[in-house]
Amino acid sequence: MFSGFSQQTSDFLWGLAFHNERPWFEAHRQAYEQHLLTPMRALANDTAQALEQRCPDAGFQLHISRIHRDARRLFGRGPYKDHMWFSLQTWRGVCGGPSFWFEVSGGAYGWGLGFFCARPEQMAAFRKNLDAAPDAFLRLVRPVLERGVYALEGEEYKRPKGTPGPGLDEWYNRKWLNLCCTQPFGEALYDAALPEQLADEFAALMPLYSYFMQFYIPEQEGRERR
């Protein structure tokens, strides 16, 4: 059961950011397991259970990130991530679909709804749907953005795909999409109520998640459509 992160969580992640090497990590492995890994696993599992209670038919799958980077993709970086995250999604396989996520680093934490690994055909299907029914999408997304909690992120195309109109352009011209709430590391992370709070946020975003799932195309099926 999640009982909160602590200042030691932040201290460990800041230390790892500045000393990203195996000897330092091994010397601080106990801090990693006690102050980051254990509470993260508890938070992830409690959030998954709470979301299942709110959306019992969704069938979410939980994934918790590893602290080790993929050795094939270091690109000059250290062997460890200086942050940790978990995600919840209903799709299966290697193809990326929309996911609810939570992440913590030494100085901040955040959560949201992301379509991070969207392929070109998925975004093309999304744009086609916006062209056909722009008002339906705006009715979904306006209440979310009007709360002032989430910001839209995502790499933009160098050559815009079009200008469908106010409220749509910023969605239309991105390679991937992420609605993100970012907060400074602080007392909210120490609260045992965090899993319920995250589940409430994710459940409120569920209509938008379901909308994005329309454009989830498994990789094999995507190849067959090309």
C-alpha atoms as an extended CHARMM CRD file, in Angstrom:
* protein
*
       226  EXT
         1         1  MET       CA              0.0000000000        0.0000000000        0.0000000000  PROA      1               0.0000000000
         2         2  PHE       CA              1.3170000000        3.4280000000       -0.9390000000  PROA      2               0.0000000000
         3         3  SER       CA              2.3050000000        5.5310000000        2.0630000000  PROA      3               0.0000000000
         4         4  GLY       CA              4.0490000000        8.3570000000        0.2090000000  PROA      4               0.0000000000
         5         5  PHE       CA              7.3770000000        9.2980000000       -1.2850000000  PROA      5               0.0000000000
         6         6  SER       CA              9.8050000000       11.3380000000        0.8340000000  PROA      6               0.0000000000
         7         7  GLN       CA             12.5160000000       13.9580000000        0.6230000000  PROA      7               0.0000000000
         8         8  GLN       CA             14.9480000000       11.0370000000        0.3830000000  PROA      8               0.0000000000
         9         9  THR       CA             13.2950000000       10.1450000000       -2.9380000000  PROA      9               0.0000000000
        10        10  SER       CA             14.2000000000       13.5460000000       -4.3130000000  PROA      10              0.0000000000
        11        11  ASP       CA             17.6820000000       13.4020000000       -2.8010000000  PROA      11              0.0000000000
        12        12  PHE       CA             18.3770000000       10.0460000000       -4.4420000000  PROA      12              0.0000000000
        13        13  LEU       CA             17.1570000000       11.1510000000       -7.8750000000  PROA      13              0.0000000000
        14        14  TRP       CA             19.1450000000       14.4100000000       -7.7480000000  PROA      14              0.0000000000
        15        15  GLY       CA             22.2060000000       12.4740000000       -6.6700000000  PROA      15              0.0000000000
        16        16  LEU       CA             21.7570000000       10.0260000000       -9.5350000000  PROA      16              0.0000000000
        17        17  ALA       CA             21.3720000000       12.8810000000      -12.0030000000  PROA      17              0.0000000000
        18        18  PHE       CA             24.7800000000       14.2590000000      -10.9870000000  PROA      18              0.0000000000
        19        19  HSD       CA             26.5440000000       10.9160000000      -10.3950000000  PROA      19              0.0000000000
        20        20  ASN       CA             25.1470000000        8.7150000000      -13.1380000000  PROA      20              0.0000000000
        21        21  GLU       CA             27.5890000000        5.8570000000      -12.8280000000  PROA      21              0.0000000000
        22        22  ARG       CA             27.5210000000        2.3140000000      -11.5120000000  PROA      22              0.0000000000
        23        23  PRO       CA             29.7280000000        2.7740000000       -8.3830000000  PROA      23              0.0000000000
        24        24  TRP       CA             27.5420000000        5.6110000000       -7.0760000000  PROA      24              0.0000000000
        25        25  PHE       CA             24.3450000000        3.7100000000       -7.8060000000  PROA      25              0.0000000000
        26        26  GLU       CA             25.5620000000        0.5420000000       -6.1080000000  PROA      26              0.0000000000
        27        27  ALA       CA             26.6200000000        2.5660000000       -3.0480000000  PROA      27              0.0000000000
        28        28  HSD       CA             23.0890000000        4.0060000000       -2.8880000000  PROA      28              0.0000000000
        29        29  ARG       CA             21.1280000000        0.9250000000       -3.9230000000  PROA      29              0.0000000000
        30        30  GLN       CA             19.3710000000        0.6840000000       -0.5550000000  PROA      30              0.0000000000
        31        31  ALA       CA             18.1270000000        4.2780000000       -0.9030000000  PROA      31              0.0000000000
        32        32  TYR       CA             16.9180000000        3.4650000000       -4.4180000000  PROA      32              0.0000000000
        33        33  GLU       CA             14.9740000000        0.4130000000       -3.2850000000  PROA      33              0.0000000000
        34        34  GLN       CA             13.5580000000        1.9750000000       -0.1220000000  PROA      34              0.0000000000
        35        35  HSD       CA             12.7450000000        5.5030000000       -1.2350000000  PROA      35              0.0000000000
        36        36  LEU       CA             12.0190000000        5.1470000000       -4.9640000000  PROA      36              0.0000000000
        37        37  LEU       CA             11.3510000000        1.6070000000       -6.1690000000  PROA      37              0.0000000000
        38        38  THR       CA              9.1630000000        0.4150000000       -3.2950000000  PROA      38              0.0000000000
        39        39  PRO       CA              6.8690000000        3.4750000000       -3.1250000000  PROA      39              0.0000000000
        40        40  MET       CA              6.6680000000        3.6650000000       -6.9320000000  PROA      40              0.0000000000
        41        41  ARG       CA              5.5150000000        0.0660000000       -7.1650000000  PROA      41              0.0000000000
        42        42  ALA       CA              2.9700000000        0.6630000000       -4.4110000000  PROA      42              0.0000000000
        43        43  LEU       CA              1.7010000000        3.8430000000       -6.0850000000  PROA      43              0.0000000000
        44        44  ALA       CA              1.4280000000        2.1380000000       -9.4660000000  PROA      44              0.0000000000
        45        45  ASN       CA             -0.4630000000       -0.8740000000       -8.1300000000  PROA      45              0.0000000000
        46        46  ASP       CA             -2.7950000000        1.1660000000       -5.9300000000  PROA      46              0.0000000000
        47        47  THR       CA             -3.5500000000        3.5710000000       -8.7960000000  PROA      47              0.0000000000
        48        48  ALA       CA             -4.2530000000        0.6680000000      -11.1640000000  PROA      48              0.0000000000
        49        49  GLN       CA             -6.6630000000       -0.8790000000       -8.6620000000  PROA      49              0.0000000000
        50        50  ALA       CA             -8.4030000000        2.4370000000       -8.0060000000  PROA      50              0.0000000000
        51        51  LEU       CA             -8.7920000000        3.0960000000      -11.7350000000  PROA      51              0.0000000000
        52        52  GLU       CA            -10.1700000000       -0.4000000000      -12.2580000000  PROA      52              0.0000000000
        53        53  GLN       CA            -12.8700000000        0.3760000000       -9.6870000000  PROA      53              0.0000000000
        54        54  ARG       CA            -13.8290000000        3.4810000000      -11.6540000000  PROA      54              0.0000000000
        55        55  CYS       CA            -13.5610000000        1.8490000000      -15.0960000000  PROA      55              0.0000000000
        56        56  PRO       CA            -14.1490000000       -1.8730000000      -14.4080000000  PROA      56              0.0000000000
        57        57  ASP       CA            -14.5630000000       -2.9160000000      -18.0460000000  PROA      57              0.0000000000
        58        58  ALA       CA            -11.5030000000       -1.1630000000      -19.4670000000  PROA      58              0.0000000000
        59        59  GLY       CA             -8.9140000000       -3.8690000000      -18.8120000000  PROA      59              0.0000000000
        60        60  PHE       CA             -5.9060000000       -1.6510000000      -18.1290000000  PROA      60              0.0000000000
        61        61  GLN       CA             -2.3940000000       -3.0880000000      -18.1210000000  PROA      61              0.0000000000
        62        62  LEU       CA              0.2850000000       -1.6840000000      -15.8260000000  PROA      62              0.0000000000
        63        63  HSD       CA              3.8880000000       -1.0590000000      -16.8380000000  PROA      63              0.0000000000
        64        64  ILE       CA              6.5500000000        0.2580000000      -14.4380000000  PROA      64              0.0000000000
        65        65  SER       CA              9.7540000000        1.6260000000      -15.9150000000  PROA      65              0.0000000000
        66        66  ARG       CA             13.1860000000        0.2440000000      -15.1380000000  PROA      66              0.0000000000
        67        67  ILE       CA             15.8610000000        2.5100000000      -13.6630000000  PROA      67              0.0000000000
        68        68  HSD       CA             18.4430000000        1.1540000000      -16.1210000000  PROA      68              0.0000000000
        69        69  ARG       CA             18.6840000000        2.6780000000      -19.5660000000  PROA      69              0.0000000000
        70        70  ASP       CA             18.7690000000        0.4180000000      -22.6090000000  PROA      70              0.0000000000
        71        71  ALA       CA             22.4930000000       -0.1420000000      -23.1550000000  PROA      71              0.0000000000
        72        72  ARG       CA             21.9230000000        0.1330000000      -26.9040000000  PROA      72              0.0000000000
        73        73  ARG       CA             20.5200000000        3.6460000000      -26.5720000000  PROA      73              0.0000000000
        74        74  LEU       CA             22.7680000000        5.4850000000      -24.1460000000  PROA      74              0.0000000000
        75        75  PHE       CA             23.7920000000        8.1640000000      -26.6710000000  PROA      75              0.0000000000
        76        76  GLY       CA             26.4760000000        9.4670000000      -24.3350000000  PROA      76              0.0000000000
        77        77  ARG       CA             24.2260000000        9.4250000000      -21.2750000000  PROA      77              0.0000000000
        78        78  GLY       CA             24.7910000000        7.5120000000      -18.0540000000  PROA      78              0.0000000000
        79        79  PRO       CA             23.4690000000        3.9790000000      -17.5850000000  PROA      79              0.0000000000
        80        80  TYR       CA             20.5690000000        5.0490000000      -15.3410000000  PROA      80              0.0000000000
        81        81  LYS       CA             17.4530000000        7.1500000000      -15.7660000000  PROA      81              0.0000000000
        82        82  ASP       CA             17.1940000000       10.1070000000      -13.3740000000  PROA      82              0.0000000000
        83        83  HSD       CA             13.4140000000        9.6750000000      -13.2560000000  PROA      83              0.0000000000
        84        84  MET       CA             10.9280000000        6.8290000000      -12.9400000000  PROA      84              0.0000000000
        85        85  TRP       CA              7.4250000000        6.3470000000      -14.3200000000  PROA      85              0.0000000000
        86        86  PHE       CA              4.5260000000        3.9790000000      -14.7360000000  PROA      86              0.0000000000
        87        87  SER       CA              1.8560000000        3.7600000000      -17.4040000000  PROA      87              0.0000000000
        88        88  LEU       CA             -1.6080000000        2.2690000000      -17.7890000000  PROA      88              0.0000000000
        89        89  GLN       CA             -3.0480000000        1.2700000000      -21.1540000000  PROA      89              0.0000000000
        90        90  THR       CA             -5.5340000000       -1.1470000000      -22.6820000000  PROA      90              0.0000000000
        91        91  TRP       CA             -3.6790000000       -1.9120000000      -25.9180000000  PROA      91              0.0000000000
        92        92  ARG       CA             -1.3890000000       -4.8860000000      -26.3810000000  PROA      92              0.0000000000
        93        93  GLY       CA              1.7290000000       -5.5010000000      -28.4440000000  PROA      93              0.0000000000
        94        94  VAL       CA              4.7070000000       -3.3880000000      -29.4300000000  PROA      94              0.0000000000
        95        95  CYS       CA              2.7520000000       -0.6550000000      -31.1780000000  PROA      95              0.0000000000
        96        96  GLY       CA              2.2720000000        2.4670000000      -29.1010000000  PROA      96              0.0000000000
        97        97  GLY       CA             -1.2350000000        3.5860000000      -28.2590000000  PROA      97              0.0000000000
        98        98  PRO       CA             -2.5980000000        6.1270000000      -25.7650000000  PROA      98              0.0000000000
        99        99  SER       CA             -1.4950000000        5.7100000000      -22.1500000000  PROA      99              0.0000000000
       100       100  PHE       CA             -2.1510000000        7.2310000000      -18.7710000000  PROA      100             0.0000000000
       101       101  TRP       CA              1.1560000000        7.9010000000      -17.0270000000  PROA      101             0.0000000000
       102       102  PHE       CA              2.8240000000        9.2090000000      -13.8820000000  PROA      102             0.0000000000
       103       103  GLU       CA              6.4740000000       10.2590000000      -13.5610000000  PROA      103             0.0000000000
       104       104  VAL       CA              8.7060000000       11.5240000000      -10.7600000000  PROA      104             0.0000000000
       105       105  SER       CA             12.1620000000       13.1330000000      -10.8890000000  PROA      105             0.0000000000
       106       106  GLY       CA             14.3140000000       14.8930000000       -8.3360000000  PROA      106             0.0000000000
       107       107  GLY       CA             12.6620000000       18.2460000000       -8.8460000000  PROA      107             0.0000000000
       108       108  ALA       CA              9.1910000000       17.5410000000      -10.2120000000  PROA      108             0.0000000000
       109       109  TYR       CA              6.4270000000       15.0580000000      -10.8120000000  PROA      109             0.0000000000
       110       110  GLY       CA              3.6600000000       14.8530000000      -13.3540000000  PROA      110             0.0000000000
       111       111  TRP       CA              0.8820000000       12.8080000000      -14.8550000000  PROA      111             0.0000000000
       112       112  GLY       CA             -1.2840000000       12.8430000000      -17.9140000000  PROA      112             0.0000000000
       113       113  LEU       CA             -2.5330000000       11.1810000000      -21.0550000000  PROA      113             0.0000000000
       114       114  GLY       CA             -0.0780000000       10.5940000000      -23.8880000000  PROA      114             0.0000000000
       115       115  PHE       CA             -0.0220000000        9.1450000000      -27.4000000000  PROA      115             0.0000000000
       116       116  PHE       CA              3.7810000000        9.0760000000      -27.4760000000  PROA      116             0.0000000000
       117       117  CYS       CA              4.6090000000        6.4940000000      -30.1190000000  PROA      117             0.0000000000
       118       118  ALA       CA              1.9460000000        7.3730000000      -32.6490000000  PROA      118             0.0000000000
       119       119  ARG       CA              2.8660000000        6.3490000000      -36.1880000000  PROA      119             0.0000000000
       120       120  PRO       CA              2.1580000000        8.5830000000      -39.2060000000  PROA      120             0.0000000000
       121       121  GLU       CA             -0.9060000000        6.5630000000      -40.2130000000  PROA      121             0.0000000000
       122       122  GLN       CA             -2.3620000000        6.9460000000      -36.7280000000  PROA      122             0.0000000000
       123       123  MET       CA             -1.9850000000       10.7170000000      -36.7980000000  PROA      123             0.0000000000
       124       124  ALA       CA             -3.3430000000       10.8040000000      -40.3430000000  PROA      124             0.0000000000
       125       125  ALA       CA             -6.4520000000        8.9790000000      -39.1010000000  PROA      125             0.0000000000
       126       126  PHE       CA             -6.7230000000       11.4640000000      -36.2310000000  PROA      126             0.0000000000
       127       127  ARG       CA             -6.5510000000       14.4410000000      -38.6370000000  PROA      127             0.0000000000
       128       128  LYS       CA             -9.1250000000       12.8210000000      -40.9050000000  PROA      128             0.0000000000
       129       129  ASN       CA            -11.4940000000       12.4960000000      -37.9690000000  PROA      129             0.0000000000
       130       130  LEU       CA            -10.9130000000       16.1260000000      -36.9770000000  PROA      130             0.0000000000
       131       131  ASP       CA            -11.7500000000       17.2030000000      -40.5180000000  PROA      131             0.0000000000
       132       132  ALA       CA            -14.9560000000       15.1610000000      -40.4810000000  PROA      132             0.0000000000
       133       133  ALA       CA            -16.1860000000       16.0210000000      -36.9630000000  PROA      133             0.0000000000
       134       134  PRO       CA            -14.2930000000       18.9610000000      -35.4250000000  PROA      134             0.0000000000
       135       135  ASP       CA            -17.0740000000       19.9390000000      -33.0290000000  PROA      135             0.0000000000
       136       136  ALA       CA            -17.2230000000       16.4730000000      -31.4740000000  PROA      136             0.0000000000
       137       137  PHE       CA            -13.5250000000       16.6660000000      -30.5940000000  PROA      137             0.0000000000
       138       138  LEU       CA            -13.8030000000       20.1990000000      -29.2430000000  PROA      138             0.0000000000
       139       139  ARG       CA            -16.6590000000       19.1420000000      -26.9580000000  PROA      139             0.0000000000
       140       140  LEU       CA            -14.3560000000       16.4960000000      -25.4980000000  PROA      140             0.0000000000
       141       141  VAL       CA            -11.2340000000       18.5660000000      -25.0740000000  PROA      141             0.0000000000
       142       142  ARG       CA            -12.5070000000       21.9990000000      -24.0710000000  PROA      142             0.0000000000
       143       143  PRO       CA            -13.6100000000       20.9850000000      -20.5370000000  PROA      143             0.0000000000
       144       144  VAL       CA            -10.2000000000       19.3910000000      -19.9880000000  PROA      144             0.0000000000
       145       145  LEU       CA             -8.2060000000       22.4470000000      -21.0640000000  PROA      145             0.0000000000
       146       146  GLU       CA            -10.5100000000       24.9480000000      -19.3580000000  PROA      146             0.0000000000
       147       147  ARG       CA             -9.5340000000       23.4730000000      -15.9780000000  PROA      147             0.0000000000
       148       148  GLY       CA             -6.0850000000       24.9550000000      -16.5000000000  PROA      148             0.0000000000
       149       149  VAL       CA             -4.4200000000       21.8000000000      -15.1720000000  PROA      149             0.0000000000
       150       150  TYR       CA             -3.0790000000       20.2970000000      -18.3950000000  PROA      150             0.0000000000
       151       151  ALA       CA             -0.7880000000       21.5850000000      -21.1110000000  PROA      151             0.0000000000
       152       152  LEU       CA             -0.5690000000       20.0840000000      -24.5910000000  PROA      152             0.0000000000
       153       153  GLU       CA              2.8290000000       18.7830000000      -25.6810000000  PROA      153             0.0000000000
       154       154  GLY       CA              4.1120000000       16.9950000000      -28.7670000000  PROA      154             0.0000000000
       155       155  GLU       CA              6.6590000000       17.5250000000      -31.5260000000  PROA      155             0.0000000000
       156       156  GLU       CA              5.2290000000       19.6320000000      -34.3300000000  PROA      156             0.0000000000
       157       157  TYR       CA              5.6290000000       18.9560000000      -38.0270000000  PROA      157             0.0000000000
       158       158  LYS       CA              8.0650000000       21.2720000000      -39.7370000000  PROA      158             0.0000000000
       159       159  ARG       CA              5.5390000000       21.6530000000      -42.5160000000  PROA      159             0.0000000000
       160       160  PRO       CA              2.0600000000       22.1150000000      -41.0320000000  PROA      160             0.0000000000
       161       161  LYS       CA             -0.5230000000       19.6130000000      -42.1810000000  PROA      161             0.0000000000
       162       162  GLY       CA             -3.2540000000       22.2450000000      -42.2750000000  PROA      162             0.0000000000
       163       163  THR       CA             -5.1510000000       24.9230000000      -40.3890000000  PROA      163             0.0000000000
       164       164  PRO       CA             -8.5390000000       23.4930000000      -39.3860000000  PROA      164             0.0000000000
       165       165  GLY       CA             -9.3420000000       26.4410000000      -37.1130000000  PROA      165             0.0000000000
       166       166  PRO       CA             -9.1290000000       27.8430000000      -33.5800000000  PROA      166             0.0000000000
       167       167  GLY       CA             -8.7350000000       25.2040000000      -30.9050000000  PROA      167             0.0000000000
       168       168  LEU       CA             -7.7500000000       22.5620000000      -33.4530000000  PROA      168             0.0000000000
       169       169  ASP       CA             -4.5440000000       23.7990000000      -35.0780000000  PROA      169             0.0000000000
       170       170  GLU       CA             -2.3670000000       22.9580000000      -32.0730000000  PROA      170             0.0000000000
       171       171  TRP       CA             -3.6390000000       19.3600000000      -32.1400000000  PROA      171             0.0000000000
       172       172  TYR       CA             -3.6530000000       18.9460000000      -35.8870000000  PROA      172             0.0000000000
       173       173  ASN       CA              0.0070000000       19.6290000000      -36.5400000000  PROA      173             0.0000000000
       174       174  ARG       CA              1.7840000000       17.3250000000      -34.0760000000  PROA      174             0.0000000000
       175       175  LYS       CA              3.6190000000       14.0400000000      -34.5840000000  PROA      175             0.0000000000
       176       176  TRP       CA              2.4660000000       12.8160000000      -31.1750000000  PROA      176             0.0000000000
       177       177  LEU       CA              0.2530000000       14.1310000000      -28.3870000000  PROA      177             0.0000000000
       178       178  ASN       CA              0.5780000000       14.4490000000      -24.6310000000  PROA      178             0.0000000000
       179       179  LEU       CA             -1.6600000000       16.1820000000      -22.1160000000  PROA      179             0.0000000000
       180       180  CYS       CA              0.6030000000       16.8340000000      -19.1550000000  PROA      180             0.0000000000
       181       181  CYS       CA              0.3010000000       18.2670000000      -15.6660000000  PROA      181             0.0000000000
       182       182  THR       CA              3.6960000000       19.0280000000      -14.0970000000  PROA      182             0.0000000000
       183       183  GLN       CA              4.1970000000       20.0570000000      -10.4720000000  PROA      183             0.0000000000
       184       184  PRO       CA              7.3060000000       20.7520000000       -8.3480000000  PROA      184             0.0000000000
       185       185  PHE       CA              8.4100000000       17.9440000000       -6.0700000000  PROA      185             0.0000000000
       186       186  GLY       CA              6.6020000000       18.5370000000       -2.8070000000  PROA      186             0.0000000000
       187       187  GLU       CA              4.0950000000       17.5580000000       -0.1660000000  PROA      187             0.0000000000
       188       188  ALA       CA              1.4770000000       16.0790000000       -2.5130000000  PROA      188             0.0000000000
       189       189  LEU       CA              3.9050000000       13.2290000000       -3.1490000000  PROA      189             0.0000000000
       190       190  TYR       CA              4.0440000000       12.4320000000        0.5540000000  PROA      190             0.0000000000
       191       191  ASP       CA              0.2620000000       11.9120000000        0.7490000000  PROA      191             0.0000000000
       192       192  ALA       CA             -1.1300000000        8.3800000000        0.8820000000  PROA      192             0.0000000000
       193       193  ALA       CA             -4.1920000000        9.6760000000       -1.0020000000  PROA      193             0.0000000000
       194       194  LEU       CA             -2.1740000000       10.1750000000       -4.2030000000  PROA      194             0.0000000000
       195       195  PRO       CA             -3.3680000000        6.9200000000       -5.8840000000  PROA      195             0.0000000000
       196       196  GLU       CA             -7.0020000000        7.9450000000       -5.4910000000  PROA      196             0.0000000000
       197       197  GLN       CA             -6.2400000000       11.4260000000       -6.7990000000  PROA      197             0.0000000000
       198       198  LEU       CA             -4.4810000000       10.0240000000       -9.8610000000  PROA      198             0.0000000000
       199       199  ALA       CA             -7.3090000000        7.5780000000      -10.5080000000  PROA      199             0.0000000000
       200       200  ASP       CA             -9.8030000000       10.4570000000      -10.3710000000  PROA      200             0.0000000000
       201       201  GLU       CA             -7.7380000000       12.4210000000      -12.9040000000  PROA      201             0.0000000000
       202       202  PHE       CA             -7.3590000000        9.4490000000      -15.2290000000  PROA      202             0.0000000000
       203       203  ALA       CA            -11.0480000000        8.5840000000      -15.0200000000  PROA      203             0.0000000000
       204       204  ALA       CA            -11.9300000000       12.1860000000      -15.9260000000  PROA      204             0.0000000000
       205       205  LEU       CA             -9.6950000000       11.8530000000      -19.0100000000  PROA      205             0.0000000000
       206       206  MET       CA            -11.2290000000        8.5170000000      -20.0100000000  PROA      206             0.0000000000
       207       207  PRO       CA            -13.5340000000        9.9390000000      -22.7320000000  PROA      207             0.0000000000
       208       208  LEU       CA            -10.4980000000       11.4690000000      -24.4300000000  PROA      208             0.0000000000
       209       209  TYR       CA             -8.5500000000        8.2220000000      -23.9930000000  PROA      209             0.0000000000
       210       210  SER       CA            -11.3740000000        6.3220000000      -25.6920000000  PROA      210             0.0000000000
       211       211  TYR       CA            -11.3700000000        8.8630000000      -28.5140000000  PROA      211             0.0000000000
       212       212  PHE       CA             -7.6330000000        8.3430000000      -29.1190000000  PROA      212             0.0000000000
       213       213  MET       CA             -8.0690000000        4.5630000000      -29.0340000000  PROA      213             0.0000000000
       214       214  GLN       CA             -9.9830000000        4.8970000000      -32.3010000000  PROA      214             0.0000000000
       215       215  PHE       CA             -6.6350000000        5.5750000000      -33.9700000000  PROA      215             0.0000000000
       216       216  TYR       CA             -4.7020000000        2.7730000000      -32.3360000000  PROA      216             0.0000000000
       217       217  ILE       CA             -3.7350000000        0.4100000000      -35.1640000000  PROA      217             0.0000000000
       218       218  PRO       CA             -1.6430000000       -2.6410000000      -34.2310000000  PROA      218             0.0000000000
       219       219  GLU       CA              1.6670000000       -2.6940000000      -36.0690000000  PROA      219             0.0000000000
       220       220  GLN       CA              0.8910000000       -5.7280000000      -38.2490000000  PROA      220             0.0000000000
       221       221  GLU       CA             -2.4570000000       -4.2530000000      -39.2740000000  PROA      221             0.0000000000
       222       222  GLY       CA             -0.7540000000       -0.9250000000      -39.9480000000  PROA      222             0.0000000000
       223       223  ARG       CA              1.6840000000       -2.6070000000      -42.3490000000  PROA      223             0.0000000000
       224       224  GLU       CA             -1.1740000000       -4.3280000000      -44.1640000000  PROA      224             0.0000000000
       225       225  ARG       CA             -2.9490000000       -1.0070000000      -44.7070000000  PROA      225             0.0000000000
       226       226  ARG       CA              0.0740000000        0.6270000000      -46.3210000000  PROA      226             0.0000000000
